[in-house]
Coordinates of C-alpha atoms and ligand atoms in Angstrom, one line a residue:
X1 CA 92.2 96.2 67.5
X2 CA 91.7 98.5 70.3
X3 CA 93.9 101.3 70.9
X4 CA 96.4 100.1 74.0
X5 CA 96.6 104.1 75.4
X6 CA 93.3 105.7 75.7
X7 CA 93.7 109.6 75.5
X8 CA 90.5 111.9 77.0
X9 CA 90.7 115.3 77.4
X10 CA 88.6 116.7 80.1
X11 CA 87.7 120.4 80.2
X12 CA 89.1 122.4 83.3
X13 CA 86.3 123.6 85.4
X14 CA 88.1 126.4 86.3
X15 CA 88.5 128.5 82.8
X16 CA 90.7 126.8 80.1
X17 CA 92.3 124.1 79.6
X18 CA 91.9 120.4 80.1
X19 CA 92.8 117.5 82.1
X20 CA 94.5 114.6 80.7
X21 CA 93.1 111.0 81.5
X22 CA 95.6 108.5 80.0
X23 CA 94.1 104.7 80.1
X24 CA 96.7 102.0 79.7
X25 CA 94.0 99.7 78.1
X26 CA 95.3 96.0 77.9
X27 CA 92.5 94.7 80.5
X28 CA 92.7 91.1 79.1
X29 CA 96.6 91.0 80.1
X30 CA 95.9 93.1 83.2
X31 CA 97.3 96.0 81.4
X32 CA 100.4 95.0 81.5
X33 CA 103.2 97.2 79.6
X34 CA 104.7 96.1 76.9
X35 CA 106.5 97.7 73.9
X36 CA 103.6 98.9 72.3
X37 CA 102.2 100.6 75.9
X38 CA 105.7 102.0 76.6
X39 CA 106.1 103.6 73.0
X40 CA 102.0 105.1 73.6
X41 CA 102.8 106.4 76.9
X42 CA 106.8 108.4 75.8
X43 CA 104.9 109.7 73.0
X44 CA 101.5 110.7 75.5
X45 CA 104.6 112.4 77.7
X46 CA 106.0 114.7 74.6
X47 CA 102.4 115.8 73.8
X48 CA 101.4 116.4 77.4
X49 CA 104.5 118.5 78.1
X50 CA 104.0 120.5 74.9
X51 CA 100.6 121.1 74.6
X52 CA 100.0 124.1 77.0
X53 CA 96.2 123.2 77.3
X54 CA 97.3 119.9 79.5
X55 CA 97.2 121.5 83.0
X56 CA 97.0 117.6 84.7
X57 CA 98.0 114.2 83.8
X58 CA 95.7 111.7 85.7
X59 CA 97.1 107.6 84.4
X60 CA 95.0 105.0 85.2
X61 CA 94.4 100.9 83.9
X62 CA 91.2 99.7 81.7
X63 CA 88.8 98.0 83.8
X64 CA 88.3 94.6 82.8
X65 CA 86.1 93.4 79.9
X66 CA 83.1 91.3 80.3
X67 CA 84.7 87.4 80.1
X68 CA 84.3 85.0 77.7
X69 CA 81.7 82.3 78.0
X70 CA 82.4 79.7 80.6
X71 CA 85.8 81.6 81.5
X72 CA 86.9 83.7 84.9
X73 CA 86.2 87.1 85.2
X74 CA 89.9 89.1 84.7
X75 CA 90.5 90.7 87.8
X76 CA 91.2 94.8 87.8
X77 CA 94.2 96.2 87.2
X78 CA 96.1 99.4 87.0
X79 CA 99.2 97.4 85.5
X80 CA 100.4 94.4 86.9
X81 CA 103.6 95.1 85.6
X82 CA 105.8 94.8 82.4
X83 CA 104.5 92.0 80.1
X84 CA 106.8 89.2 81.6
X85 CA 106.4 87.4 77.8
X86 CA 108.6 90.0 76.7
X87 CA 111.6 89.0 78.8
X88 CA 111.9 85.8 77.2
X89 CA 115.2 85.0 75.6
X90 CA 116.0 88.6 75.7
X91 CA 120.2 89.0 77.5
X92 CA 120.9 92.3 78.9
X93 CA 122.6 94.5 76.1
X94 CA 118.4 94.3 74.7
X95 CA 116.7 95.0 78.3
X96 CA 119.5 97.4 78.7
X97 CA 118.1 99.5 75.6
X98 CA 114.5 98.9 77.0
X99 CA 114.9 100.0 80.4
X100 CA 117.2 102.7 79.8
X101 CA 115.3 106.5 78.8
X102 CA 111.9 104.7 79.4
X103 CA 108.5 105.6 79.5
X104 CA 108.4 105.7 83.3
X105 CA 111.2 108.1 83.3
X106 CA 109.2 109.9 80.7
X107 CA 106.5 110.0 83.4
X108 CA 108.6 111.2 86.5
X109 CA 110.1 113.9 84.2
X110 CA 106.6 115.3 83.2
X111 CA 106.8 119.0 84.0
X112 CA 103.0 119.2 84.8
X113 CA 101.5 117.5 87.6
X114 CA 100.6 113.8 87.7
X115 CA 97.9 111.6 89.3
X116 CA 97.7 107.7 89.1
X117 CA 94.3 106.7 89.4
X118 CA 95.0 102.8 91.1
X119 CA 92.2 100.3 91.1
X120 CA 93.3 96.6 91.3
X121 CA 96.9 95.2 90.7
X122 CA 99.4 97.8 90.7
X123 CA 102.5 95.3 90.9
X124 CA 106.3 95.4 89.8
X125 CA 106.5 98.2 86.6
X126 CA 102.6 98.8 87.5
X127 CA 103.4 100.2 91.3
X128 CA 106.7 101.9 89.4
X129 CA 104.5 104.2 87.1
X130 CA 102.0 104.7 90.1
X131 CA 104.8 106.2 92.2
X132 CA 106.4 107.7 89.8
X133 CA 103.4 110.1 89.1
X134 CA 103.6 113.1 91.8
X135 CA 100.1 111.7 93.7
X136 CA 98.5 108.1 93.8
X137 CA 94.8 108.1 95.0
X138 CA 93.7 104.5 95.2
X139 CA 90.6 102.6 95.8
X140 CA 90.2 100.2 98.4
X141 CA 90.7 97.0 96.3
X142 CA 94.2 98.4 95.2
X143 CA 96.7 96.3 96.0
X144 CA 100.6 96.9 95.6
X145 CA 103.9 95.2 95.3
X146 CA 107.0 94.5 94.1
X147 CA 107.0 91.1 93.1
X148 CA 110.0 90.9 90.7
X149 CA 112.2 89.1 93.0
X150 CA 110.0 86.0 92.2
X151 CA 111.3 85.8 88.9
X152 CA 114.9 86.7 89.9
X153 CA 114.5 90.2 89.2
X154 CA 114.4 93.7 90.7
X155 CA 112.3 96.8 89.7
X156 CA 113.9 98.2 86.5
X157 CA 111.9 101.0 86.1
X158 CA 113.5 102.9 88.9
X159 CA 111.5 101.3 91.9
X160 CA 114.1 100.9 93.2
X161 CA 115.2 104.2 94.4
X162 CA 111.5 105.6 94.1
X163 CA 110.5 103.5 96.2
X164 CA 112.3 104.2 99.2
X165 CA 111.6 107.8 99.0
X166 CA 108.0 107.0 99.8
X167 CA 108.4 104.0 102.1
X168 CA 111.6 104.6 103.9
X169 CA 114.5 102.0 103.5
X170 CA 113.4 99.4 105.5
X171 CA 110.3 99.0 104.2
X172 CA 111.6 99.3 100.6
X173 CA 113.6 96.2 101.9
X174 CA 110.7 94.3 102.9
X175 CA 108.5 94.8 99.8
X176 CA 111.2 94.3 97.5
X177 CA 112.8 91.4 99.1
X178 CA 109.7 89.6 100.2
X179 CA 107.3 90.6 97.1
X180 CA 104.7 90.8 98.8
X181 CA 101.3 91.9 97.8
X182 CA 100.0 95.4 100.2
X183 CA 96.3 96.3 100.2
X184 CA 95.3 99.5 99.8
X185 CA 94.8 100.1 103.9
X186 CA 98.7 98.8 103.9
X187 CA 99.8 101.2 101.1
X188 CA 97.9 104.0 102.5
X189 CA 99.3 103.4 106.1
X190 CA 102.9 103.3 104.3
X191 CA 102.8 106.4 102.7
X192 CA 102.7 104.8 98.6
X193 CA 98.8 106.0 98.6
X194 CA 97.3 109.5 99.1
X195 CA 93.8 108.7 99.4
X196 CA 91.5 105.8 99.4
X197 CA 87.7 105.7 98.3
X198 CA 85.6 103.0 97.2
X199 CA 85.7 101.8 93.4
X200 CA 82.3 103.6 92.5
X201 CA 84.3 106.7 94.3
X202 CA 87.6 106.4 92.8
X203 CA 86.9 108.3 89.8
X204 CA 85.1 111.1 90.6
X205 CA 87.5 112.2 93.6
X206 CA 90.2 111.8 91.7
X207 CA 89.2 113.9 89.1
X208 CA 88.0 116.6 92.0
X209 CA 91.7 116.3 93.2
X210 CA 93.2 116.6 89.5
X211 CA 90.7 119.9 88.7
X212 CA 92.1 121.5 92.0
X213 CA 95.4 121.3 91.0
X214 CA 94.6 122.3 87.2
X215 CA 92.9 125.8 88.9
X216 CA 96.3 126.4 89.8
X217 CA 99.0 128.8 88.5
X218 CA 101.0 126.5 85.9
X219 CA 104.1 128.4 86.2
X220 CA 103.7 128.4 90.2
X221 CA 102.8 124.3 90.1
X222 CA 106.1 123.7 87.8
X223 CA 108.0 125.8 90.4
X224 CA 106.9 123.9 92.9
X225 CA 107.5 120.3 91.1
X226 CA 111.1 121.2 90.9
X227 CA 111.7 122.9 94.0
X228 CA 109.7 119.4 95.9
X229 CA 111.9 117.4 93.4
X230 CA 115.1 118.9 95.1
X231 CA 114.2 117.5 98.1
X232 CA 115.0 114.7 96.9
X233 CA 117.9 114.8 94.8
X234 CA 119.9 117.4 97.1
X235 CA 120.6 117.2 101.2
X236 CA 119.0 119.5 103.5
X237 CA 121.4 122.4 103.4
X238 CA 121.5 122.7 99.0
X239 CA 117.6 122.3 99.1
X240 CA 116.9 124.6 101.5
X241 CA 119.4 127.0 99.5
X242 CA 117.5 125.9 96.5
X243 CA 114.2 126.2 97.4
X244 CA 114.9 130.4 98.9
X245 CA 116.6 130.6 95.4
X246 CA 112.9 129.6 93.7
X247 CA 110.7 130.9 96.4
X248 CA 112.2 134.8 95.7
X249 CA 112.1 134.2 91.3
X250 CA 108.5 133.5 92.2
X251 CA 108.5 137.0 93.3
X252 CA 108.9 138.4 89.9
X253 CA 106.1 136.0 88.2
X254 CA 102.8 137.5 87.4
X255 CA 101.2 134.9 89.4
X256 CA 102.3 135.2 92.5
X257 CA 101.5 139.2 92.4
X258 CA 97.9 138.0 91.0
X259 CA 97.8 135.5 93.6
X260 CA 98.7 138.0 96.9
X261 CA 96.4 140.8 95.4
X262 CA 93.2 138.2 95.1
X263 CA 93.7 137.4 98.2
X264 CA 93.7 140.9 99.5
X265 CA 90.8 142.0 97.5
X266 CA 89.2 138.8 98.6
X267 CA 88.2 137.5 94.8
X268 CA 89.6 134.2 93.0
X269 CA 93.0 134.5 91.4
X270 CA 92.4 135.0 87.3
X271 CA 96.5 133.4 86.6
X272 CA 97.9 134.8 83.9
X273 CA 99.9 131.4 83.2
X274 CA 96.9 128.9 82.7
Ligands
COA1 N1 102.9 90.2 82.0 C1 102.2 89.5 81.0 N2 101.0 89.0 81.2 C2 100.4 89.2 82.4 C3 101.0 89.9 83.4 C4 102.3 90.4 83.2 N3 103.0 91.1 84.1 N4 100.2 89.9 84.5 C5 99.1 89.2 84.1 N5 99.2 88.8 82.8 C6 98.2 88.1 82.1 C7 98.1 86.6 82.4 O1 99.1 85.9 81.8 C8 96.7 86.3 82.0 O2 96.7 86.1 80.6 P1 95.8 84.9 79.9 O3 94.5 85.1 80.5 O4 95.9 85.2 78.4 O5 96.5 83.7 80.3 C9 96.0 87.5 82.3 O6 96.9 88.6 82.4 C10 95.2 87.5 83.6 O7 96.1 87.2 84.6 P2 96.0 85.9 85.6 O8 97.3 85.6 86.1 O9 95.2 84.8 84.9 O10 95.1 86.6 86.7 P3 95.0 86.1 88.3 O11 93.8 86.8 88.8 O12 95.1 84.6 88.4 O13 96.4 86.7 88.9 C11 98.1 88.4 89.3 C12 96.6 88.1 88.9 C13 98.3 89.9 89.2 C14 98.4 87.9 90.7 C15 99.0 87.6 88.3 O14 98.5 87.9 86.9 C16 100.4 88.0 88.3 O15 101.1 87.5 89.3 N6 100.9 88.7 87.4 C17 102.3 89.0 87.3 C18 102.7 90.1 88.2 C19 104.2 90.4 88.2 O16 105.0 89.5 88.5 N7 104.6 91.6 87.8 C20 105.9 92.0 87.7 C21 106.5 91.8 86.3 S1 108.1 92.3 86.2

């Protein structure tokens, strides 16, 4: 049997290191995540965060297999959400256990930075991980959604409240109250997707995206996850506060020294924290 999380590790173009590029690979059930996926992808978190060579996380879904004689072609997917099959007969002190800690909270906390890689069905726990990596680059048959309330259900994963960070309240409303499917051109317009290219694009631009971040200063990038993350968990006034608080430690980094003096001299930045 294949394995359901696919791990590469693509070299850095810029000096050491490598990029990341997780695959949830269960094309024949649109890559949908169930226990097995969610166990792959904490574990893919622990290793990412700890292994000091990981400078980028970039998630994305297998592309669909060739189909069996005389049968449909599967369409793509990124995940089209948690494997509904395992909801059967389970009450809530079980889900409770499942959904609590979970792999997409695993995800969000990553300390490194994260790119979801969307082509095809990214609904319900599928559009959950995509938003809760720090950038989703898409390609133009993407299409997104919250379609839990269908089977009397709300996002679990913390859609929710992700959710309406990126899409403001009302529309948050909408998508989870209708769930309704959103092209790309749609999730672009609402502020879920980054970028958009064409399928044969998706790939290489998102791996041009993840190798400019990755020629980054680590220890600046975390700073900057954190201090971007307080936007959202403090008001104005404590961010703000917050962010001067981070901004002057940054002054007594090796990086940012390395990073004003390259910039003087007018040569590339050689960070000390890779
Ligand atoms: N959980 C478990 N299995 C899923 C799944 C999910 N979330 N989404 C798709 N699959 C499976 C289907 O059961 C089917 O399996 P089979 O071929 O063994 O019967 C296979 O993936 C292909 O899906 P299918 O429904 O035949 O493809 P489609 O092109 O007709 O429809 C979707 C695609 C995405 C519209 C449809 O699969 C769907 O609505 N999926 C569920 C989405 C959802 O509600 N997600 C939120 C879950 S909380």
């Amino acid at each position: 049997m294949s394995e359901v999380l696919i791990i590469e590790e693509i070299p850095c173009e810029n000096g050491d290191g490598v990029i990341a590029k997780v695959t949830i690979n269960r094309p024949d059930k649109l890559n949908s995540l169930n226990n097995e996926v969610r166990t792959k992808l904490k574990e893919m978190c622990d290793w990412a965060d700890s292994n000091d060579s990981v400078r980028c996380v970039v998630i994305a879904g297998a592309g669909p297999n060739p189909p069996q004689e005389g049968k449909r072609a599967k369409p793509n997917a990124f995940v089209a959400g948690a494997d509904i099959t395992e909801f059967v007969g389970k009450g809530s002190e079980e889900i409770k256990e499942i959904f609590t800690d979970n792999a997409i909270e695993a995800i969000w906390d990553l300390s490194k930075p994260t790119i979801s890689m969307v082509d095809g069905f990214a609904l319900g726990g599928g559009c959950e991980v995509a938003c809760a990596c720090d950038i989703r680059i898409a390609s133009t048959r993407a299409i997104f959604g919250t379609p839990e309330i269908k089977l009397g259900l709300i996002p679990g994963y913390g859609g929710t409240q992700r959710l309406v960070h990126l899409v403001g309240y009302g529309k948050a409303m909408e998508m989870m109250m209708t769930g309704n499917n959103y092209d790309a051109e749609e999730a672009y317009r609402l502020g879920i997707v980054n970028q958009i290219y064409s399928p044969d694009d998706l790939e290489s631009k998102t791996m041009e995206m993840a190798q400019n971040i990755a020629s980054k200063s680590m220890h600046t990038l975390r700073v900057a996850k954190v201090a971007i993350r307080a936007a959202l968990d403090n008001g104005i006034t404590k961010g703000v506060e917050f962010e001067a608080e981070v901004f002057a430690k940054l002054f007594d980094s090796e990086d940012q020294k390395i990073g004003v003096q390259a910039f003087i001299d007018r040569t590339n930045p050689e960070w000390k924290h890779r």
